[in-house]
Coordinates of C-alpha atoms in Angstrom, one line a residue:
Chain A
M1 CA -0.1 -0.2 -0.1
E2 CA 2.7 2.2 1.3
N3 CA 4.8 2.0 -2.2
I4 CA 1.9 2.5 -4.7
L5 CA 1.2 5.8 -3.0
N6 CA 4.8 6.4 -3.2
E7 CA 5.7 4.9 -6.7
V8 CA 2.2 5.4 -8.7
L9 CA 0.4 7.8 -6.6
I10 CA 2.2 10.5 -6.2
P11 CA 3.8 10.5 -9.4
L12 CA 0.3 10.4 -10.8
S13 CA -0.6 14.3 -8.6
Y14 CA 2.7 15.9 -9.7
L15 CA 1.4 14.8 -13.9
L16 CA -1.8 16.2 -12.8
A17 CA -0.3 19.8 -11.3
S18 CA 1.9 19.6 -15.4
I19 CA -1.1 19.7 -16.7
L20 CA -3.2 21.7 -14.6
F21 CA 0.3 24.5 -14.4
I22 CA 0.0 23.9 -18.4
F23 CA -2.9 24.3 -19.6
G24 CA -2.9 27.4 -16.9
L25 CA -0.7 29.5 -17.9
K26 CA -1.9 29.1 -21.6
Q27 CA -5.5 30.1 -20.3
L28 CA -3.5 32.8 -18.7
A29 CA -1.7 34.5 -22.2
H30 CA -5.7 35.7 -22.5
P31 CA -8.0 38.7 -21.4
Q32 CA -11.3 36.5 -21.2
T33 CA -9.6 33.4 -19.8
A34 CA -6.8 34.5 -17.5
R35 CA -9.2 33.9 -14.2
R36 CA -9.6 30.1 -14.7
G37 CA -6.5 30.1 -16.1
M38 CA -5.0 31.5 -12.5
N39 CA -7.2 28.8 -10.7
L40 CA -6.5 25.3 -13.1
A41 CA -2.8 26.4 -12.1
A42 CA -3.8 27.1 -8.6
A43 CA -5.6 24.0 -8.0
G44 CA -2.2 22.5 -9.7
M45 CA -0.4 23.8 -6.3
L46 CA -2.3 22.0 -4.2
V47 CA -2.4 18.9 -5.9
A48 CA 1.2 19.0 -5.9
I49 CA 1.6 20.5 -2.1
V50 CA -0.8 17.8 -1.0
G51 CA 0.9 14.5 -2.6
T52 CA 4.3 15.5 -1.7
L53 CA 2.1 15.5 2.1
F54 CA 2.2 11.6 1.5
H55 CA 5.8 11.3 1.5
H56 CA 7.0 8.6 2.9
D57 CA 11.1 10.3 3.3
I58 CA 9.0 12.6 5.7
I59 CA 9.3 11.4 9.7
S60 CA 7.4 14.7 11.1
Y61 CA 4.8 17.3 10.3
E62 CA 5.2 19.8 12.7
L63 CA 7.3 22.1 11.0
I64 CA 6.4 21.7 7.4
I65 CA 3.2 22.7 9.4
I66 CA 4.6 25.4 11.0
G67 CA 5.4 26.3 7.5
L68 CA 2.7 26.5 6.1
V69 CA 0.7 28.2 7.7
L70 CA 3.0 30.8 8.6
G71 CA 4.5 31.4 4.5
S72 CA 0.6 31.8 3.8
L73 CA -0.3 34.3 6.3
I74 CA 2.6 36.5 4.9
G75 CA 1.9 35.9 1.6
A76 CA -2.1 36.3 2.0
G77 CA -1.2 39.6 4.8
M78 CA 1.4 41.1 2.0
S79 CA -1.4 41.0 -1.4
I80 CA -4.5 41.8 0.6
W81 CA -3.1 45.1 1.9
M82 CA -0.7 45.9 -0.7
P83 CA -1.4 48.7 -2.7
M84 CA -1.5 48.5 -6.8
T85 CA 1.1 51.2 -7.0
A86 CA 3.2 49.0 -4.9
M87 CA 2.9 46.2 -7.5
P88 CA 6.9 46.2 -8.7
Q89 CA 7.5 46.1 -5.1
R90 CA 5.7 43.3 -4.2
T91 CA 7.1 41.4 -6.8
A92 CA 10.5 42.0 -6.5
L93 CA 10.0 40.6 -2.8
S94 CA 8.7 37.5 -3.8
H95 CA 11.1 36.5 -6.2
A96 CA 13.6 37.1 -3.0
F97 CA 11.3 34.1 -1.1
G98 CA 10.5 32.1 -3.8
A99 CA 14.5 31.6 -5.0
L100 CA 15.7 31.9 -1.4
A101 CA 13.7 28.5 -0.7
A102 CA 14.8 27.1 -3.7
S103 CA 18.0 27.8 -2.7
L104 CA 18.2 27.1 0.6
V105 CA 16.4 23.3 0.2
G106 CA 19.6 22.9 -2.8
V107 CA 22.2 24.1 -0.1
A108 CA 19.9 21.0 2.5
E109 CA 20.6 18.5 -0.2
Y110 CA 23.8 19.7 -0.1
W111 CA 24.3 18.9 3.0
H112 CA 22.5 15.8 2.8
A113 CA 24.4 14.5 0.3
L114 CA 27.6 15.3 2.0
H115 CA 26.7 13.2 5.3
S116 CA 24.4 10.0 3.8
G117 CA 28.0 7.9 3.3
Q118 CA 27.7 7.8 -0.7
P119 CA 29.6 10.4 -2.8
I120 CA 28.0 12.7 -4.7
E121 CA 27.5 12.1 -8.5
A122 CA 29.0 15.1 -10.6
Y123 CA 25.2 14.9 -12.3
K124 CA 23.2 15.6 -8.9
M125 CA 26.2 18.3 -8.5
T126 CA 26.2 20.4 -11.4
A127 CA 22.6 19.9 -10.5
L128 CA 23.1 21.2 -7.1
G129 CA 25.5 24.2 -8.1
F130 CA 22.7 25.8 -10.5
E131 CA 20.2 25.5 -8.4
V132 CA 22.0 27.7 -5.0
L133 CA 23.7 29.9 -8.3
F134 CA 20.5 30.8 -9.6
G135 CA 18.6 31.4 -5.8
S136 CA 21.2 33.0 -4.3
L137 CA 21.5 35.5 -6.8
T138 CA 18.3 35.9 -7.0
V139 CA 17.2 36.7 -3.7
T140 CA 19.8 39.6 -3.1
G141 CA 19.6 40.6 -7.1
S142 CA 15.3 40.6 -5.5
L143 CA 16.0 42.2 -2.1
L144 CA 18.1 45.1 -4.3
A145 CA 15.6 45.8 -6.5
F146 CA 12.6 46.4 -4.2
A147 CA 15.1 48.2 -2.0
K148 CA 15.5 50.6 -5.5
L149 CA 11.5 50.3 -6.0
Q150 CA 10.2 50.9 -2.1
E151 CA 12.8 54.4 -2.8
L152 CA 15.1 52.5 0.5
M153 CA 18.2 54.0 -1.8
R154 CA 18.4 56.1 -4.6
G155 CA 16.9 55.0 -7.5
T156 CA 19.4 56.3 -10.0
P157 CA 22.5 53.4 -11.3
I158 CA 25.9 53.3 -8.2
T159 CA 28.8 52.4 -10.2
Y160 CA 32.4 52.9 -10.1
K161 CA 35.5 52.3 -11.8
G162 CA 36.5 48.4 -12.8
Q163 CA 33.3 47.3 -11.8
N164 CA 32.8 45.2 -15.3
V165 CA 36.1 44.1 -13.9
L166 CA 35.5 43.1 -10.9
N167 CA 31.9 41.4 -11.6
V168 CA 33.0 39.1 -14.4
S169 CA 36.0 38.1 -12.0
L170 CA 33.6 37.2 -9.3
F171 CA 31.7 35.3 -11.9
A172 CA 34.9 33.6 -13.2
L173 CA 35.6 33.1 -9.9
A174 CA 32.3 31.2 -9.4
A175 CA 32.1 29.4 -11.8
F176 CA 35.4 27.5 -11.8
I177 CA 34.8 26.9 -7.7
F178 CA 31.2 25.6 -9.8
V179 CA 33.4 23.0 -11.9
Y180 CA 36.3 22.3 -9.4
L181 CA 33.2 21.0 -7.3
I182 CA 31.8 19.0 -9.6
F183 CA 34.9 16.8 -9.8
D184 CA 35.0 16.6 -5.5
P185 CA 31.8 17.9 -4.0
A186 CA 33.1 16.5 -0.6
Q187 CA 34.5 20.3 -0.6
T188 CA 32.2 22.0 2.0
T189 CA 34.1 25.4 2.3
L190 CA 34.2 25.9 -1.2
F191 CA 30.5 24.8 -1.5
F192 CA 29.8 27.9 1.6
I193 CA 31.7 30.3 -0.8
M194 CA 29.9 29.8 -3.8
V195 CA 27.0 30.7 -2.0
G196 CA 28.5 34.1 -1.2
L197 CA 29.9 34.0 -3.8
S198 CA 26.5 34.8 -5.6
F199 CA 24.9 36.5 -2.6
L200 CA 27.7 39.0 -3.4
F201 CA 27.3 39.2 -6.6
G202 CA 23.2 39.8 -7.5
I203 CA 24.4 42.6 -5.2
L204 CA 27.0 43.4 -7.6
L205 CA 24.0 43.0 -11.1
V206 CA 21.1 45.5 -10.2
L207 CA 23.5 48.3 -8.4
P208 CA 24.3 49.8 -11.6
I209 CA 21.3 50.0 -13.1
G210 CA 19.0 51.9 -12.7
A211 CA 15.1 52.0 -12.1
A212 CA 13.5 53.2 -15.5
D213 CA 15.2 49.7 -15.8
M214 CA 13.4 48.0 -13.7
P215 CA 11.4 45.9 -16.4
V216 CA 14.0 44.3 -17.8
V217 CA 16.0 43.3 -13.8
M218 CA 11.8 42.6 -12.8
S219 CA 11.3 39.7 -16.1
L220 CA 15.0 38.3 -15.3
M221 CA 14.8 38.6 -12.2
N222 CA 11.2 36.2 -12.7
S223 CA 12.9 34.0 -15.2
Y224 CA 16.5 32.8 -13.0
A225 CA 13.2 32.2 -9.5
G226 CA 11.5 29.6 -12.9
L227 CA 15.6 28.1 -13.7
A228 CA 17.2 28.0 -9.8
A229 CA 13.3 25.6 -9.2
A230 CA 13.8 23.8 -12.7
A231 CA 17.7 22.9 -11.7
T232 CA 15.7 22.0 -7.6
G233 CA 13.7 19.1 -10.0
F234 CA 16.8 18.1 -11.4
A235 CA 18.6 17.6 -8.1
I236 CA 16.1 15.5 -7.3
N237 CA 14.7 14.4 -9.7
N238 CA 11.3 15.6 -9.8
K239 CA 9.2 17.0 -12.9
V240 CA 6.7 18.6 -11.4
L241 CA 9.5 21.4 -10.6
I242 CA 11.7 21.1 -13.8
I243 CA 8.8 21.5 -15.7
A244 CA 6.5 24.7 -13.1
G245 CA 10.3 26.7 -12.8
T246 CA 11.2 26.0 -17.0
L247 CA 7.5 27.6 -18.1
D248 CA 8.2 30.0 -15.7
G249 CA 12.5 30.7 -16.7
F250 CA 10.7 31.0 -20.4
S251 CA 7.8 33.3 -19.5
G252 CA 10.0 35.9 -17.5
F253 CA 12.4 35.1 -20.1
I254 CA 10.2 35.9 -23.2
L255 CA 9.0 39.9 -21.0
S256 CA 12.9 40.6 -20.9
I257 CA 13.1 40.3 -24.7
L258 CA 9.8 41.9 -25.2
M259 CA 11.5 45.2 -22.7
C260 CA 14.6 44.6 -24.7
K261 CA 13.3 45.2 -27.3
A262 CA 10.8 48.0 -26.1
M263 CA 14.4 50.3 -25.6
N264 CA 15.9 49.3 -28.5
R265 CA 18.8 47.2 -25.7
S266 CA 19.7 44.1 -27.0
I267 CA 19.5 40.2 -25.7
T268 CA 23.1 39.5 -25.1
N269 CA 23.1 42.7 -23.3
V270 CA 20.3 41.2 -20.9
L271 CA 21.8 37.2 -20.8
F272 CA 24.6 39.0 -18.8
G273 CA 23.1 41.7 -17.2
A274 CA 25.3 44.9 -18.7
F275 CA 22.2 46.3 -19.9
G276 CA 22.2 49.5 -17.3
S277 CA 26.1 50.4 -17.6
P278 CA 26.7 53.8 -16.9
V279 CA 26.5 55.7 -20.1
E280 CA 28.5 59.4 -19.8
D281 CA 25.7 60.8 -21.4
T282 CA 26.8 63.4 -23.4
A283 CA 23.9 64.7 -24.7
T284 CA 23.7 68.0 -26.4
A285 CA 22.3 70.6 -24.0
V286 CA 19.2 72.0 -24.0
Q287 CA 18.9 75.2 -22.8
G288 CA 15.9 77.6 -23.4
E289 CA 12.6 79.0 -21.2
M290 CA 9.8 76.7 -19.9
R291 CA 6.6 77.3 -20.2
E292 CA 5.5 77.1 -16.4
I293 CA 0.8 77.1 -16.3
G294 CA -1.5 76.4 -13.6
A295 CA -4.4 74.2 -13.4
E296 CA -6.7 76.8 -14.7
D297 CA -4.2 77.9 -18.0
A298 CA -5.1 73.3 -18.1
V299 CA -8.7 73.7 -17.8
M300 CA -8.9 75.9 -20.9
Q301 CA -6.6 73.8 -23.0
L302 CA -7.9 70.1 -21.8
A303 CA -11.7 71.4 -22.4
Y304 CA -12.2 72.4 -25.9
A305 CA -9.4 70.1 -27.5
R306 CA -11.3 67.9 -29.4
Q307 CA -9.5 64.9 -28.4
V308 CA -7.3 64.8 -25.7
V309 CA -4.6 61.9 -25.0
F310 CA -3.1 61.3 -21.6
V311 CA 0.4 60.0 -21.4
P312 CA 0.9 58.0 -18.0
G313 CA 4.3 57.4 -16.5
Y314 CA 6.2 56.2 -13.3
G315 CA 5.1 59.9 -11.6
L316 CA 1.1 58.7 -11.8
A317 CA 2.3 55.3 -9.8
T318 CA 4.1 57.0 -7.0
A319 CA 1.6 59.9 -6.9
Q320 CA -1.5 57.5 -6.7
A321 CA -3.2 59.6 -9.4
Q322 CA -5.0 57.4 -11.6
H323 CA -7.8 57.0 -9.8
V324 CA -8.2 61.2 -10.5
V325 CA -6.8 60.3 -13.6
R326 CA -9.9 58.6 -14.8
E327 CA -11.9 61.6 -13.4
L328 CA -10.7 63.9 -15.2
G329 CA -10.8 61.4 -18.5
E330 CA -15.2 61.2 -17.9
A331 CA -15.6 64.5 -16.7
L332 CA -13.3 65.4 -20.5
E333 CA -15.9 62.5 -21.8
H334 CA -18.9 64.5 -20.2
R335 CA -18.0 67.6 -22.1
G336 CA -18.0 65.5 -25.7
V337 CA -13.9 65.1 -25.9
Q338 CA -12.5 62.2 -27.8
V339 CA -9.8 60.1 -24.4
K340 CA -7.5 58.1 -25.2
Y341 CA -4.3 56.7 -22.7
A342 CA -1.1 55.6 -24.3
I343 CA 1.1 53.5 -22.6
H344 CA 4.0 52.6 -23.4
P345 CA 6.0 49.0 -23.2
V346 CA 8.4 50.0 -20.6
A347 CA 6.9 53.1 -18.6
G348 CA 6.6 52.6 -15.1
R349 CA 8.9 49.9 -13.8
M350 CA 7.4 46.2 -14.3
P351 CA 5.9 44.8 -17.2
G352 CA 2.1 46.4 -17.8
H353 CA 2.6 48.4 -14.5
M354 CA 0.7 50.9 -16.3
N355 CA -1.8 48.6 -18.0
V356 CA -2.9 47.7 -13.8
L357 CA -3.2 51.0 -12.0
L358 CA -5.5 51.9 -14.2
A359 CA -8.0 49.1 -14.7
E360 CA -7.9 49.3 -10.9
A361 CA -8.8 53.2 -11.4
N362 CA -11.7 51.6 -14.3
V363 CA -10.2 53.3 -17.6
P364 CA -12.4 51.5 -19.8
Y365 CA -10.3 49.1 -22.0
D366 CA -11.0 50.2 -25.3
E367 CA -9.4 53.8 -24.5
V368 CA -5.8 52.4 -23.4
L369 CA -4.3 51.9 -26.2
E370 CA -0.2 50.8 -27.0
L371 CA 2.5 52.3 -28.8
D372 CA 2.2 51.3 -32.8
E373 CA -1.6 52.1 -32.4
I374 CA -1.6 55.7 -30.5
N375 CA 2.0 56.9 -32.5
R376 CA -0.9 56.7 -35.6
D377 CA -3.0 58.9 -33.6
F378 CA -0.9 62.4 -31.4
A379 CA -1.1 64.3 -35.6
Q380 CA -4.5 64.1 -35.2
T381 CA -4.2 64.7 -31.3
D382 CA -5.1 69.1 -29.9
V383 CA -3.5 67.6 -25.9
A384 CA -0.8 65.6 -24.0
F385 CA -0.9 65.2 -21.2
V386 CA 2.3 63.4 -20.1
I387 CA 1.8 62.5 -16.4
G388 CA 5.4 61.5 -15.2
A389 CA 6.1 60.5 -17.9
N390 CA 9.8 61.7 -19.5
D391 CA 12.1 59.4 -20.8
V392 CA 9.8 58.0 -23.1
T393 CA 8.3 60.7 -24.5
N394 CA 11.9 62.0 -25.5
P395 CA 12.7 63.4 -29.4
A396 CA 16.3 62.6 -28.1
A397 CA 15.7 58.9 -29.1
K398 CA 15.0 59.5 -32.7
N399 CA 17.5 62.8 -33.2
D400 CA 20.9 62.5 -31.1
P401 CA 22.8 60.0 -31.5
K402 CA 24.7 60.5 -28.8
S403 CA 21.7 60.7 -26.0
S404 CA 22.1 57.3 -23.8
I405 CA 18.3 56.8 -24.6
Y406 CA 19.2 56.9 -28.6
G407 CA 17.4 54.5 -30.5
M408 CA 14.2 53.4 -28.0
P409 CA 10.7 54.3 -29.9
I410 CA 8.8 56.9 -28.3
L411 CA 5.8 57.9 -28.1
D412 CA 5.3 61.1 -30.2
V413 CA 4.0 63.6 -28.3
E414 CA 5.7 66.0 -30.0
K415 CA 3.2 65.9 -33.0
A416 CA 0.8 66.7 -31.0
K417 CA -0.7 70.6 -30.8
T418 CA 0.4 70.9 -27.7
V419 CA 1.4 68.6 -25.0
L420 CA 0.8 69.4 -21.2
F421 CA 3.7 68.1 -18.6
V422 CA 2.9 67.2 -15.5
K423 CA 6.2 67.3 -13.3
R424 CA 6.9 66.7 -9.6
S425 CA 9.8 69.8 -10.5
M426 CA 12.5 70.9 -13.0
A427 CA 14.7 67.0 -13.0
T428 CA 15.7 65.5 -15.6
G429 CA 13.6 61.4 -16.0
Y430 CA 15.3 58.6 -14.4
A431 CA 17.8 57.8 -17.3
G432 CA 19.5 61.8 -16.7
V433 CA 18.7 63.0 -19.9
E434 CA 16.7 66.4 -20.3
N435 CA 13.8 66.3 -22.4
E436 CA 14.4 69.1 -25.2
L437 CA 10.6 69.0 -25.5
F438 CA 10.4 71.0 -22.0
F439 CA 11.2 73.8 -24.3
R440 CA 9.4 73.4 -27.0
D441 CA 6.4 76.9 -27.6
N442 CA 3.9 74.4 -27.8
T443 CA 4.8 73.0 -24.5
M444 CA 3.0 73.2 -21.6
M445 CA 5.0 72.7 -18.2
L446 CA 2.4 71.8 -14.9
F447 CA 4.7 71.5 -11.5
G448 CA 3.3 69.9 -8.6
D449 CA 2.5 66.1 -7.5
A450 CA 0.8 64.3 -10.6
K451 CA -2.4 63.8 -7.8
K452 CA -2.6 67.9 -6.8
V453 CA -2.5 68.8 -9.7
C454 CA -5.1 66.6 -11.2
E455 CA -7.8 67.3 -8.5
E456 CA -7.6 71.3 -9.3
V457 CA -7.8 70.2 -12.3
V458 CA -10.9 68.5 -11.9
K459 CA -11.9 70.5 -10.5
S460 CA -11.6 73.9 -11.6
I461 CA -13.7 71.9 -15.1
G462 CA -16.5 70.4 -12.8
G463 CA -17.3 74.1 -11.9
G464 CA -16.0 75.9 -14.8
G465 CA -17.8 73.9 -17.1
H466 CA -21.1 74.1 -19.0
Chain B
M1 CA 21.3 8.5 -10.9
N2 CA 21.4 7.2 -14.0
V3 CA 21.7 8.0 -17.2
E4 CA 18.1 6.9 -18.8
S5 CA 16.9 9.2 -16.6
I6 CA 18.8 12.2 -16.4
I7 CA 18.4 11.9 -19.9
S8 CA 14.6 11.6 -19.4
S9 CA 14.9 14.6 -17.4
L10 CA 17.0 16.7 -20.1
Y11 CA 14.0 15.3 -22.7
V12 CA 11.1 16.9 -20.3
F13 CA 12.9 20.5 -19.4
S14 CA 12.8 20.4 -23.9
L15 CA 9.5 20.4 -23.7
A16 CA 8.7 22.7 -21.4
A17 CA 10.5 25.7 -22.3
F18 CA 9.4 24.7 -25.6
L19 CA 6.1 24.7 -24.5
G20 CA 6.7 27.6 -22.2
Y21 CA 7.9 29.2 -25.6
Q22 CA 4.7 28.5 -27.4
V23 CA 2.4 29.9 -24.7
I24 CA 3.4 33.0 -23.4
S25 CA 5.3 34.7 -26.7
K26 CA 1.7 36.6 -27.7
V27 CA 0.4 38.0 -24.2
P28 CA -1.2 41.5 -25.0
P29 CA 1.1 43.5 -22.9
L30 CA -2.4 44.2 -20.4
L31 CA -1.2 40.6 -19.0
H32 CA 1.9 40.9 -18.5
T33 CA 2.2 41.9 -15.0
P34 CA -0.8 39.2 -13.6
L35 CA 1.5 36.5 -15.9
M36 CA 4.4 37.8 -13.8
S37 CA 2.6 37.0 -11.1
A38 CA 1.6 33.8 -11.6
T39 CA 4.4 32.8 -12.7
N40 CA 6.3 33.5 -9.9
A41 CA 3.9 32.1 -8.1
I42 CA 3.6 28.2 -9.7
S43 CA 7.6 29.0 -9.3
A44 CA 7.7 28.3 -5.9
I45 CA 7.0 24.7 -6.4
S46 CA 10.7 24.6 -4.4
V47 CA 7.9 24.6 -1.9
V48 CA 7.4 20.6 -3.3
G49 CA 11.7 19.6 -2.1
A50 CA 11.6 22.2 0.5
I51 CA 8.2 19.3 2.7
I52 CA 10.3 16.7 2.1
T53 CA 13.1 19.0 3.6
A54 CA 11.1 19.7 6.6
G55 CA 10.1 16.9 7.4
S56 CA 12.8 14.6 7.2
Q57 CA 15.4 13.2 10.7
S58 CA 19.3 16.0 10.4
T59 CA 18.0 18.5 12.3
V60 CA 20.2 21.4 9.8
S61 CA 17.8 20.3 6.3
R62 CA 14.9 20.5 8.7
V63 CA 15.7 23.5 10.3
L64 CA 16.7 24.7 6.6
G65 CA 13.6 23.5 5.3
F66 CA 10.6 24.7 7.3
I67 CA 12.5 28.9 6.8
A68 CA 12.5 27.8 2.6
V69 CA 9.1 25.8 3.1
T70 CA 8.2 29.2 4.9
S71 CA 9.3 31.3 2.5
A72 CA 8.1 29.1 -0.5
M73 CA 4.3 30.2 0.1
I74 CA 4.5 33.7 1.0
N75 CA 5.9 32.8 -3.0
V76 CA 2.4 30.5 -3.9
V77 CA -0.5 32.1 -1.5
G78 CA 0.9 35.8 -2.3
G79 CA 1.2 35.8 -5.7
F80 CA -2.4 33.7 -6.5
M81 CA -4.0 36.1 -4.6
I82 CA -2.4 39.5 -5.8
T83 CA -3.1 37.6 -9.9
D84 CA -6.5 37.0 -8.7
R85 CA -7.0 40.4 -7.3
M86 CA -5.8 42.1 -10.5
L87 CA -7.2 40.0 -13.0
R88 CA -11.3 40.6 -10.7
M89 CA -10.0 44.6 -11.7
F90 CA -9.5 43.2 -15.4
K91 CA -12.6 41.0 -15.7
D92 CA -15.3 43.5 -15.6
K93 CA -13.5 45.9 -18.8
I94 CA -12.2 43.0 -21.0
G95 CA -15.8 42.2 -22.1
G96 CA -15.8 45.2 -24.1
G97 CA -18.7 47.1 -25.2
E98 CA -21.5 49.0 -23.3
S99 CA -22.1 46.5 -20.4
G100 CA -18.4 46.1 -20.0
K101 CA -18.1 49.9 -18.9
K102 CA -21.3 50.3 -16.9
E103 CA -20.7 47.2 -14.7
A104 CA -16.8 48.8 -14.3
G105 CA -19.0 51.7 -13.4
K106 CA -21.2 50.4 -9.8

């Protein structure tokens, strides 16, 4: 009976879980079925966990149950009380936890194999090595990304001389130890040095990356966390781990490629994580006068427009201005203005960040347009209303080969008759590049917190309208 | 571990990689964030390994396994719940058309 359970039923539960994951993911990829897909995937997870609880290697349940309950409570708390605007931070933190689990299982597995009296096979050591390498660097890398996103530390790239040389040598050292361990797995000290190096490497990898490049980092960390889980599957010879981990590894990888394309960066850059490398901005300094206006003047522009396009950026998220922007949009629609929302693929701090916020504010799905669609529209737009976005609208990406964002596809807000920028201050965007649009004749600047500025505008429209 | 099981693991890996690529490659931007948090929850499947580790004999393994189970579950439960929260916001609007708008405005 015991045997049937362990040799047939548990593997069957894993097979069922794998099927549920695959179908779940397939449905998650389409808006209409996404929710069902998520439920399937969650059911798969439940099946896998329940199946595992019957495993014959388990001799005591106390710690397992405490861990399951404790983790569920913390996870539930994190997802219930967290504002939607903090989604990137939460996801970064979540990556760190998942990777920590994979990494610890790897360490425990190594420890166990070492003390079982039998030599560790080269194959197993290889899998364990990948597991702790990917796992550990994802833990610290994600934690650092979290710190940057939560603004516990500066979001700007942190660079120093010889950075790339240091990173490459560290990586080479870790790789060398890894290969050495495959031939001589009993070198415990070396193993832990390798783990330590991977933790360190995770930090060094994310340190030079600016907040604006976070969508790439997030996707990459997502991918690494999955690959760590897949390596765990190889190490303990469990197929459901390989399948689930690989699915995640590749979806993260595809997302990072999409993000790179959106910024016109190469895939090699992603693979080796060197994308945040500091670019001395030698671009021509832009000079001129900015035209600052107040909420009343903005109302004049907006209320008599035929078409207004909102361009949200990270500033919208930090100010939590998504709801008031939707109110503004509705007030304008009430007056017969055509309202649209333009989303750049890398606006915000993680893939799809702006879509989530606008959805939270109940902005109708069909008013939200992507880069290619909306760029055809800007010429017929009276007012482009840019809220907390900068680099994704900067024409230097097209005109100035010396600019660090040169080549990135942008939203052509410059083609609109009037451009309104809501900005917290005079400071440059996260890429550190000055935006020449600020100084154009048809550009007007509204300085202040995005939420407050928009509230004022809504109030004026409500009071002065009809 | 014998060579056959290694090879079969590699088969599974390759097929899963191909499948992952096919399934994900045409996801609309609207779903990028939910997709990431859901796959992130799925990748915490390491909880399976963590459970076995936490229930084993050696104290070192049990302590490491306990921490691993806890953090993996944070990831599983947190990931799925936040995905659900997001997809619930989307649901009303995705039907498109007027009825979708009305429901969303409630």
